[in-house]
Amino acid sequence: MSERKTWLLFLSLVFVVVLAACGGNNEPADAGTNNNEAETNNTSESNNNEANEAAGENSEGDYSLAEDQTLIFARGGDSVSLDYASVTDGESSRVTEQIYESLLKFDEDSFEIGPGLAEDWEVLDDGLRFVFQLREGVTFHDGTDFNAEAVKINFERWADPDHEYHFADEGYTYSVYGTQFGGFKGDDGHVIEEINVLGDHEIEFVLNESLGAFLQNMGMSYFSITSPAAFEEYGSAINENPVGTGPFKFVSWSKDDSIVLEKNEDYWLEGYPKLDGVIFQVIPDNSARLTALRSGEIDIMDGLNPDDVEQIEADPELAVFERDTNNIGYLGFNLDKEPFDNPDLRRALNHAIDKETLISLLYAGLAEPATNIIPPSYMGYNDSIDPYAYDPDLAKELLEEAGFGDGLEFDLWTMPVARPYMPDPERAAEVMQANLADVGVTANIVSMEWATYLERTEQGEHDIFMLGWSGTNGDPDYFFGNLLHSGAIPGGNRNFYRSDEVDSLLNQAKNSVDEDERAELYKEVQEIVHEDAPMIPLVHSIPVLAGSERVKNYVPHLSTSEPLTNVELAE
């Protein structure tokens, strides 16, 4: 028996055990805004087009479906949590995207907003009031009804640290909610003034100040809706017992090994999902994942080495999938630790890193050197900023001026898993270690398990760390607010960068609905940040994945997480 068949036999046994434990009910245990002054009304397409809205066009192909419709998706690291709003890592959202749904959703290949759990919506009072008409007949995986009250409970849970389902005492934090909505309940900048249930399937959000990306935020997977009954049943263990409305239902999680999902037979979109199940399999090594793909043990792999793209493209049984550039890979300084609180030192080290060589060695041309933290295609990108050029002699000179002419030694924290913006972190660390050695700086490479890495960098235990960020709503605020605003400490701002001036500019940009004004504010922020140098921007990459030719209708979203609603397997 092949390894794949052995694994799928195990999966079927897991299904049986879990369903038996659940009793007789067969349930598992467990765009942008319109800136015109006039009120606007956004409506979904007709019911005849709902399938295309939710799952994308079903690519008609000359193929027969495989009897086995279980997709195995291999990745380099495990999810941190299946409570999507409390974490920021892509390996978590890759899975929760299948289980949960938000009020709005993005097109399958862009950040254009369309209907999700909300069919229609209105923007009223110059963008201070939003009324959503929710889909009727939608149920959570536990059989309870999706309704306006469920939406209200979820948003109030994230906003209020004293809410019974906030689980603050258990260490849950919702930093992305805070950065996207201007803080939490009681904070001066928190823009959601009240949430009103107008009917079983009608809900109103009232803002005390306009928010340029409000509708874009409503499409983010961070703000998907969990069953209130699941909060009551599982409490703070909700992170291991996810219950949503999505196309797939949670079955089991074997830490650092696999997460198993099964088809939601009662999914609101008739005929979907196409797959019977999905397994997210952890295979830490890039080469081992590729070997597993070639042998047919897995169907899709993330973290493909760019050097392998050419040979994959030449193999008729395999396919390469590309995501559009939508990220930043960077080295971050811990500004709360000496000597990295010294901006002269940080600027000197910016000149020590050879980004072009890094790209030629690791990315096979599928990346470009980064100057700013947002990709060049984003609104407000400042292309007038001169990048820190690779110049070892200048770096040495600046190190001398900063008082480090006799050298410097620190720990370079290195990710243990491949990420879309960094396909081979260990090799990248070695390249940069050599760059730093050339200017008299000793960088000791330190690595650890992925969840621990994220936790300890958030707590500020590092010196210099390697990480990155991928956009999830197409708005620059998601990058700036999470990586540079002081309100994202603890959270995405692992540099511990604090600037009252930058905070003020970002707050103004967040609350403006004038795109030209927002763009100018973001350009000003980039000038300040470039001078302060809290990080070394490295690359904007084109992430690549590989898959079997048997995988049909898979469209990788530029956010790095896509629902697999429309995917199916050919023979």
GROMACS .gro file of N, CA and C in nm, residues 411-553:
model
  429
  411ASP      N    1   2.278   3.832   1.866
  411ASP     CA    2   2.208   3.714   1.815
  411ASP      C    3   2.116   3.754   1.701
  412LEU      N    4   2.124   3.682   1.592
  412LEU     CA    5   2.037   3.702   1.477
  412LEU      C    6   1.932   3.591   1.480
  413TRP      N    7   1.812   3.627   1.525
  413TRP     CA    8   1.704   3.528   1.535
  413TRP      C    9   1.651   3.498   1.395
  414THR      N   10   1.643   3.368   1.366
  414THR     CA   11   1.614   3.322   1.230
  414THR      C   12   1.492   3.231   1.230
  415MET      N   13   1.400   3.257   1.140
  415MET     CA   14   1.277   3.176   1.131
  415MET      C   15   1.312   3.030   1.102
  416PRO      N   16   1.238   2.937   1.163
  416PRO     CA   17   1.264   2.796   1.139
  416PRO      C   18   1.187   2.739   1.020
  417VAL      N   19   1.099   2.819   0.960
  417VAL     CA   20   1.015   2.768   0.850
  417VAL      C   21   1.021   2.864   0.732
  418ALA      N   22   1.003   2.808   0.613
  418ALA     CA   23   0.996   2.890   0.493
  418ALA      C   24   0.869   2.973   0.496
  419ARG      N   25   0.879   3.097   0.452
  419ARG     CA   26   0.764   3.185   0.444
  419ARG      C   27   0.754   3.240   0.302
  420PRO      N   28   0.640   3.296   0.263
  420PRO     CA   29   0.628   3.347   0.126
  420PRO      C   30   0.734   3.450   0.090
  421TYR      N   31   0.775   3.529   0.186
  421TYR     CA   32   0.874   3.633   0.162
  421TYR      C   33   1.016   3.586   0.189
  422MET      N   34   1.034   3.461   0.237
  422MET     CA   35   1.166   3.410   0.271
  422MET      C   36   1.167   3.258   0.253
  423PRO      N   37   1.193   3.211   0.129
  423PRO     CA   38   1.180   3.068   0.101
  423PRO      C   39   1.283   2.980   0.171
  424ASP      N   40   1.397   3.035   0.211
  424ASP     CA   41   1.500   2.956   0.278
  424ASP      C   42   1.565   3.042   0.387
  425PRO      N   43   1.499   3.055   0.502
  425PRO     CA   44   1.547   3.146   0.607
  425PRO      C   45   1.688   3.115   0.656
  426GLU      N   46   1.720   2.987   0.672
  426GLU     CA   47   1.852   2.952   0.725
  426GLU      C   48   1.963   2.997   0.631
  427ARG      N   49   1.942   2.971   0.502
  427ARG     CA   50   2.043   3.013   0.405
  427ARG      C   51   2.051   3.166   0.398
  428ALA      N   52   1.936   3.232   0.406
  428ALA     CA   53   1.936   3.379   0.406
  428ALA      C   54   2.013   3.433   0.525
  429ALA      N   55   1.994   3.372   0.641
  429ALA     CA   56   2.065   3.416   0.761
  429ALA      C   57   2.215   3.401   0.743
  430GLU      N   58   2.257   3.292   0.679
  430GLU     CA   59   2.400   3.270   0.658
  430GLU      C   60   2.459   3.374   0.563
  431VAL      N   61   2.384   3.411   0.460
  431VAL     CA   62   2.430   3.515   0.367
  431VAL      C   63   2.447   3.647   0.441
  432MET      N   64   2.348   3.684   0.522
  432MET     CA   65   2.355   3.811   0.594
  432MET      C   66   2.459   3.805   0.706
  433GLN      N   67   2.477   3.691   0.764
  433GLN     CA   68   2.583   3.674   0.865
  433GLN      C   69   2.719   3.705   0.803
  434ALA      N   70   2.741   3.658   0.680
  434ALA     CA   71   2.867   3.685   0.610
  434ALA      C   72   2.879   3.834   0.576
  435ASN      N   73   2.769   3.897   0.533
  435ASN     CA   74   2.771   4.041   0.507
  435ASN      C   75   2.814   4.119   0.631
  436LEU      N   76   2.758   4.083   0.744
  436LEU     CA   77   2.788   4.153   0.869
  436LEU      C   78   2.931   4.128   0.913
  437ALA      N   79   2.979   4.007   0.891
  437ALA     CA   80   3.118   3.977   0.927
  437ALA      C   81   3.215   4.063   0.846
  438ASP      N   82   3.178   4.096   0.724
  438ASP     CA   83   3.263   4.179   0.638
  438ASP      C   84   3.282   4.319   0.693
  439VAL      N   85   3.193   4.364   0.781
  439VAL     CA   86   3.207   4.498   0.838
  439VAL      C   87   3.243   4.491   0.987
  440GLY      N   88   3.290   4.373   1.031
  440GLY     CA   89   3.337   4.359   1.168
  440GLY      C   90   3.229   4.330   1.271
  441VAL      N   91   3.113   4.282   1.225
  441VAL     CA   92   3.002   4.254   1.315
  441VAL      C   93   2.979   4.103   1.320
  442THR      N   94   2.967   4.049   1.440
  442THR     CA   95   2.943   3.905   1.459
  442THR      C   96   2.796   3.882   1.489
  443ALA      N   97   2.731   3.805   1.401
  443ALA     CA   98   2.590   3.770   1.419
  443ALA      C   99   2.580   3.620   1.446
  444ASN      N  100   2.532   3.584   1.564
  444ASN     CA  101   2.515   3.444   1.600
  444ASN      C  102   2.374   3.400   1.563
  445ILE      N  103   2.363   3.304   1.473
  445ILE     CA  104   2.232   3.261   1.425
  445ILE      C  105   2.162   3.177   1.532
  446VAL      N  106   2.040   3.218   1.565
  446VAL     CA  107   1.959   3.150   1.666
  446VAL      C  108   1.826   3.112   1.603
  447SER      N  109   1.781   2.988   1.625
  447SER     CA  110   1.653   2.945   1.572
  447SER      C  111   1.580   2.862   1.677
  448MET      N  112   1.450   2.848   1.659
  448MET     CA  113   1.368   2.772   1.754
  448MET      C  114   1.236   2.737   1.686
  449GLU      N  115   1.153   2.661   1.753
  449GLU     CA  116   1.024   2.620   1.698
  449GLU      C  117   0.939   2.744   1.664
  450TRP      N  118   0.857   2.734   1.559
  450TRP     CA  119   0.789   2.849   1.499
  450TRP      C  120   0.699   2.923   1.598
  451ALA      N  121   0.612   2.852   1.667
  451ALA     CA  122   0.522   2.919   1.761
  451ALA      C  123   0.600   2.987   1.872
  452THR      N  124   0.706   2.923   1.918
  452THR     CA  125   0.791   2.983   2.021
  452THR      C  126   0.861   3.107   1.969
  453TYR      N  127   0.906   3.099   1.846
  453TYR     CA  128   0.973   3.214   1.781
  453TYR      C  129   0.880   3.335   1.780
  454LEU      N  130   0.757   3.314   1.737
  454LEU     CA  131   0.662   3.425   1.731
  454LEU      C  132   0.629   3.479   1.869
  455GLU      N  133   0.611   3.390   1.965
  455GLU     CA  134   0.578   3.432   2.100
  455GLU      C  135   0.691   3.513   2.163
  456ARG      N  136   0.814   3.465   2.148
  456ARG     CA  137   0.926   3.531   2.215
  456ARG      C  138   0.967   3.662   2.147
  457THR      N  139   0.949   3.671   2.015
  457THR     CA  140   0.975   3.799   1.950
  457THR      C  141   0.868   3.901   1.987
  458GLU      N  142   0.745   3.856   2.002
  458GLU     CA  143   0.639   3.947   2.046
  458GLU      C  144   0.667   3.999   2.186
  459GLN      N  145   0.730   3.916   2.269
  459GLN     CA  146   0.763   3.956   2.406
  459GLN      C  147   0.891   4.038   2.414
  460GLY      N  148   0.965   4.047   2.302
  460GLY     CA  149   1.084   4.132   2.299
  460GLY      C  150   1.210   4.069   2.354
  461GLU      N  151   1.225   3.938   2.340
  461GLU     CA  152   1.344   3.872   2.394
  461GLU      C  153   1.462   3.873   2.297
  462HIS      N  154   1.441   3.916   2.176
  462HIS     CA  155   1.540   3.907   2.069
  462HIS      C  156   1.631   4.030   2.064
  463ASP      N  157   1.740   4.017   1.986
  463ASP     CA  158   1.824   4.131   1.950
  463ASP      C  159   1.779   4.182   1.812
  464ILE      N  160   1.816   4.105   1.709
  464ILE     CA  161   1.772   4.132   1.573
  464ILE      C  162   1.698   4.007   1.525
  465PHE      N  163   1.591   4.024   1.452
  465PHE     CA  164   1.511   3.909   1.412
  465PHE      C  165   1.474   3.917   1.265
  466MET      N  166   1.449   3.804   1.207
  466MET     CA  167   1.405   3.792   1.069
  466MET      C  168   1.255   3.761   1.067
  467LEU      N  169   1.181   3.838   0.989
  467LEU     CA  170   1.038   3.813   0.976
  467LEU      C  171   0.987   3.884   0.852
  468GLY      N  172   0.858   3.887   0.835
  468GLY     CA  173   0.799   3.954   0.722
  468GLY      C  174   0.651   3.973   0.743
  469TRP      N  175   0.585   4.023   0.642
  469TRP     CA  176   0.443   4.056   0.653
  469TRP      C  177   0.382   4.049   0.514
  470SER      N  178   0.265   3.989   0.506
  470SER     CA  179   0.192   3.984   0.379
  470SER      C  180   0.059   4.056   0.396
  471GLY      N  181   0.021   4.134   0.297
  471GLY     CA  182  -0.104   4.209   0.304
  471GLY      C  183  -0.225   4.118   0.302
  472THR      N  184  -0.328   4.153   0.379
  472THR     CA  185  -0.449   4.071   0.380
  472THR      C  186  -0.574   4.148   0.343
  473ASN      N  187  -0.563   4.279   0.318
  473ASN     CA  188  -0.683   4.352   0.276
  473ASN      C  189  -0.657   4.454   0.166
  474GLY      N  190  -0.534   4.459   0.116
  474GLY     CA  191  -0.502   4.548   0.006
  474GLY      C  192  -0.484   4.693   0.045
  475ASP      N  193  -0.488   4.723   0.175
  475ASP     CA  194  -0.477   4.861   0.222
  475ASP      C  195  -0.343   4.882   0.293
  476PRO      N  196  -0.276   4.995   0.269
  476PRO     CA  197  -0.145   5.017   0.332
  476PRO      C  198  -0.150   5.023   0.485
  477ASP      N  199  -0.265   5.059   0.540
  477ASP     CA  200  -0.276   5.067   0.685
  477ASP      C  201  -0.245   4.933   0.752
  478TYR      N  202  -0.275   4.823   0.682
  478TYR     CA  203  -0.249   4.692   0.741
  478TYR      C  204  -0.099   4.670   0.763
  479PHE      N  205  -0.015   4.721   0.674
  479PHE     CA  206   0.129   4.714   0.694
  479PHE      C  207   0.174   4.813   0.801
  480PHE      N  208   0.142   4.940   0.779
  480PHE     CA  209   0.192   5.045   0.869
  480PHE      C  210   0.139   5.029   1.011
  481GLY      N  211   0.009   5.005   1.022
  481GLY     CA  212  -0.051   4.998   1.155
  481GLY      C  213  -0.001   4.882   1.237
  482ASN      N  214   0.024   4.769   1.172
  482ASN     CA  215   0.066   4.650   1.245
  482ASN      C  216   0.216   4.642   1.268
  483LEU      N  217   0.295   4.703   1.182
  483LEU     CA  218   0.441   4.691   1.195
  483LEU      C  219   0.508   4.812   1.258
  484LEU      N  220   0.442   4.929   1.255
  484LEU     CA  221   0.510   5.051   1.298
  484LEU      C  222   0.436   5.133   1.402
  485HIS      N  223   0.307   5.112   1.420
  485HIS     CA  224   0.232   5.192   1.517
  485HIS      C  225   0.260   5.139   1.658
  486SER      N  226   0.274   5.229   1.752
  486SER     CA  227   0.303   5.187   1.890
  486SER      C  228   0.187   5.108   1.949
  487GLY      N  229   0.066   5.127   1.894
  487GLY     CA  230  -0.048   5.052   1.942
  487GLY      C  231  -0.041   4.904   1.910
  488ALA      N  232   0.052   4.865   1.823
  488ALA     CA  233   0.070   4.724   1.788
  488ALA      C  234   0.179   4.659   1.872
  489ILE      N  235   0.204   4.716   1.991
  489ILE     CA  236   0.295   4.658   2.090
  489ILE      C  237   0.213   4.620   2.213
  490PRO      N  238   0.205   4.492   2.252
  490PRO     CA  239   0.262   4.376   2.181
  490PRO      C  240   0.175   4.339   2.062
  491GLY      N  241   0.237   4.277   1.965
  491GLY     CA  242   0.166   4.239   1.844
  491GLY      C  243   0.262   4.235   1.727
  492GLY      N  244   0.220   4.293   1.615
  492GLY     CA  245   0.304   4.290   1.496
  492GLY      C  246   0.427   4.377   1.504
  493ASN      N  247   0.424   4.480   1.588
  493ASN     CA  248   0.538   4.572   1.601
  493ASN      C  249   0.643   4.510   1.693
  494ARG      N  250   0.715   4.413   1.640
  494ARG     CA  251   0.819   4.344   1.716
  494ARG      C  252   0.950   4.422   1.718
  495ASN      N  253   0.953   4.535   1.645
  495ASN     CA  254   1.069   4.626   1.653
  495ASN      C  255   1.061   4.712   1.779
  496PHE      N  256   0.943   4.721   1.837
  496PHE     CA  257   0.916   4.810   1.951
  496PHE      C  258   0.950   4.954   1.915
  497TYR      N  259   0.913   4.987   1.791
  497TYR     CA  260   0.932   5.122   1.739
  497TYR      C  261   0.820   5.211   1.788
  498ARG      N  262   0.856   5.324   1.847
  498ARG     CA  263   0.758   5.419   1.898
  498ARG      C  264   0.792   5.559   1.848
  499SER      N  265   0.697   5.621   1.780
  499SER     CA  266   0.715   5.757   1.732
  499SER      C  267   0.580   5.827   1.738
  500ASP      N  268   0.571   5.929   1.823
  500ASP     CA  269   0.446   6.003   1.833
  500ASP      C  270   0.407   6.064   1.699
  501GLU      N  271   0.507   6.111   1.625
  501GLU     CA  272   0.479   6.173   1.496
  501GLU      C  273   0.423   6.071   1.397
  502VAL      N  274   0.484   5.954   1.393
  502VAL     CA  275   0.436   5.849   1.302
  502VAL      C  276   0.298   5.802   1.344
  503ASP      N  277   0.277   5.783   1.474
  503ASP     CA  278   0.144   5.743   1.522
  503ASP      C  279   0.038   5.843   1.478
  504SER      N  280   0.067   5.971   1.492
  504SER     CA  281  -0.030   6.075   1.457
  504SER      C  282  -0.062   6.072   1.308
  505LEU      N  283   0.041   6.057   1.225
  505LEU     CA  284   0.020   6.053   1.080
  505LEU      C  285  -0.059   5.929   1.040
  506LEU      N  286  -0.028   5.817   1.103
  506LEU     CA  287  -0.099   5.693   1.071
  506LEU      C  288  -0.245   5.701   1.115
  507ASN      N  289  -0.269   5.765   1.228
  507ASN     CA  290  -0.407   5.781   1.275
  507ASN      C  291  -0.487   5.868   1.178
  508GLN      N  292  -0.423   5.976   1.130
  508GLN     CA  293  -0.490   6.062   1.033
  508GLN      C  294  -0.522   5.986   0.905
  509ALA      N  295  -0.427   5.908   0.858
  509ALA     CA  296  -0.446   5.832   0.734
  509ALA      C  297  -0.555   5.726   0.752
  510LYS      N  298  -0.557   5.662   0.868
  510LYS     CA  299  -0.657   5.559   0.896
  510LYS      C  300  -0.798   5.616   0.889
  511ASN      N  301  -0.815   5.737   0.942
  511ASN     CA  302  -0.949   5.794   0.955
  511ASN      C  303  -0.995   5.875   0.834
  512SER      N  304  -0.905   5.893   0.738
  512SER     CA  305  -0.943   5.969   0.619
  512SER      C  306  -1.009   5.877   0.517
  513VAL      N  307  -1.107   5.933   0.443
  513VAL     CA  308  -1.168   5.859   0.332
  513VAL      C  309  -1.125   5.919   0.198
  514ASP      N  310  -1.032   6.013   0.203
  514ASP     CA  311  -0.978   6.077   0.083
  514ASP      C  312  -0.848   6.004   0.046
  515GLU      N  313  -0.849   5.931  -0.065
  515GLU     CA  314  -0.733   5.849  -0.100
  515GLU      C  315  -0.609   5.933  -0.127
  516ASP      N  316  -0.625   6.049  -0.187
  516ASP     CA  317  -0.510   6.136  -0.213
  516ASP      C  318  -0.447   6.182  -0.082
  517GLU      N  319  -0.531   6.220   0.012
  517GLU     CA  320  -0.480   6.263   0.143
  517GLU      C  321  -0.408   6.148   0.213
  518ARG      N  322  -0.469   6.030   0.209
  518ARG     CA  323  -0.408   5.914   0.272
  518ARG      C  324  -0.272   5.885   0.210
  519ALA      N  325  -0.265   5.891   0.078
  519ALA     CA  326  -0.139   5.861   0.009
  519ALA      C  327  -0.028   5.956   0.053
  520GLU      N  328  -0.059   6.084   0.065
  520GLU     CA  329   0.043   6.181   0.106
  520GLU      C  330   0.089   6.157   0.250
  521LEU      N  331  -0.003   6.121   0.335
  521LEU     CA  332   0.032   6.093   0.475
  521LEU      C  333   0.123   5.971   0.484
  522TYR      N  334   0.094   5.868   0.406
  522TYR     CA  335   0.179   5.749   0.409
  522TYR      C  336   0.318   5.778   0.351
  523LYS      N  337   0.325   5.863   0.251
  523LYS     CA  338   0.456   5.901   0.197
  523LYS      C  339   0.539   5.973   0.303
  524GLU      N  340   0.475   6.058   0.382
  524GLU     CA  341   0.545   6.127   0.489
  524GLU      C  342   0.594   6.030   0.595
  525VAL      N  343   0.510   5.933   0.627
  525VAL     CA  344   0.550   5.830   0.725
  525VAL      C  345   0.675   5.758   0.677
  526GLN      N  346   0.680   5.722   0.551
  526GLN     CA  347   0.794   5.647   0.498
  526GLN      C  348   0.924   5.727   0.507
  527GLU      N  349   0.915   5.857   0.491
  527GLU     CA  350   1.035   5.940   0.504
  527GLU      C  351   1.089   5.936   0.646
  528ILE      N  352   1.000   5.946   0.743
  528ILE     CA  353   1.042   5.943   0.884
  528ILE      C  354   1.099   5.806   0.920
  529VAL      N  355   1.029   5.703   0.879
  529VAL     CA  356   1.072   5.567   0.912
  529VAL      C  357   1.205   5.535   0.847
  530HIS      N  358   1.225   5.581   0.725
  530HIS     CA  359   1.353   5.557   0.658
  530HIS      C  360   1.468   5.617   0.737
  531GLU      N  361   1.447   5.734   0.791
  531GLU     CA  362   1.551   5.800   0.870
  531GLU      C  363   1.570   5.732   1.005
  532ASP      N  364   1.461   5.688   1.067
  532ASP     CA  365   1.471   5.622   1.197
  532ASP      C  366   1.526   5.480   1.186
  533ALA      N  367   1.505   5.416   1.072
  533ALA     CA  368   1.559   5.283   1.042
  533ALA      C  369   1.532   5.179   1.152
  534PRO      N  370   1.406   5.154   1.187
  534PRO     CA  371   1.379   5.050   1.288
  534PRO      C  372   1.396   4.909   1.234
  535MET      N  373   1.414   4.896   1.103
  535MET     CA  374   1.430   4.765   1.041
  535MET      C  375   1.517   4.779   0.917
  536ILE      N  376   1.556   4.666   0.862
  536ILE     CA  377   1.625   4.661   0.734
  536ILE      C  378   1.527   4.596   0.635
  537PRO      N  379   1.460   4.675   0.551
  537PRO     CA  380   1.372   4.615   0.450
  537PRO      C  381   1.457   4.533   0.352
  538LEU      N  382   1.420   4.409   0.331
  538LEU     CA  383   1.502   4.320   0.247
  538LEU      C  384   1.442   4.301   0.108
  539VAL      N  385   1.325   4.239   0.101
  539VAL     CA  386   1.271   4.203  -0.030
  539VAL      C  387   1.119   4.213  -0.034
  540HIS      N  388   1.068   4.233  -0.155
  540HIS     CA  389   0.929   4.206  -0.189
  540HIS      C  390   0.935   4.088  -0.285
  541SER      N  391   0.873   3.977  -0.248
  541SER     CA  392   0.889   3.855  -0.328
  541SER      C  393   0.763   3.819  -0.404
  542ILE      N  394   0.781   3.732  -0.504
  542ILE     CA  395   0.671   3.665  -0.572
  542ILE      C  396   0.669   3.523  -0.517
  543PRO      N  397   0.581   3.493  -0.421
  543PRO     CA  398   0.579   3.359  -0.362
  543PRO      C  399   0.536   3.254  -0.465
  544VAL      N  400   0.600   3.139  -0.459
  544VAL     CA  401   0.566   3.032  -0.551
  544VAL      C  402   0.530   2.905  -0.474
  545LEU      N  403   0.433   2.833  -0.528
  545LEU     CA  404   0.391   2.705  -0.476
  545LEU      C  405   0.400   2.604  -0.590
  546ALA      N  406   0.399   2.478  -0.555
  546ALA     CA  407   0.397   2.373  -0.656
  546ALA      C  408   0.285   2.277  -0.624
  547GLY      N  409   0.231   2.216  -0.728
  547GLY     CA  410   0.124   2.121  -0.707
  547GLY      C  411   0.118   2.017  -0.816
  548SER      N  412   0.039   1.916  -0.792
  548SER     CA  413   0.015   1.814  -0.892
  548SER      C  414  -0.075   1.871  -1.002
  549GLU      N  415  -0.058   1.822  -1.123
  549GLU     CA  416  -0.147   1.861  -1.233
  549GLU      C  417  -0.289   1.814  -1.207
  550ARG      N  418  -0.306   1.725  -1.110
  550ARG     CA  419  -0.439   1.675  -1.075
  550ARG      C  420  -0.522   1.781  -1.003
  551VAL      N  421  -0.457   1.881  -0.948
  551VAL     CA  422  -0.527   1.985  -0.872
  551VAL      C  423  -0.590   2.085  -0.970
  552LYS      N  424  -0.721   2.097  -0.965
  552LYS     CA  425  -0.793   2.184  -1.059
  552LYS      C  426  -0.862   2.297  -0.983
  553ASN      N  427  -0.869   2.412  -1.050
  553ASN     CA  428  -0.941   2.531  -1.000
  553ASN      C  429  -0.878   2.592  -0.876
   0.00000   0.00000   0.00000
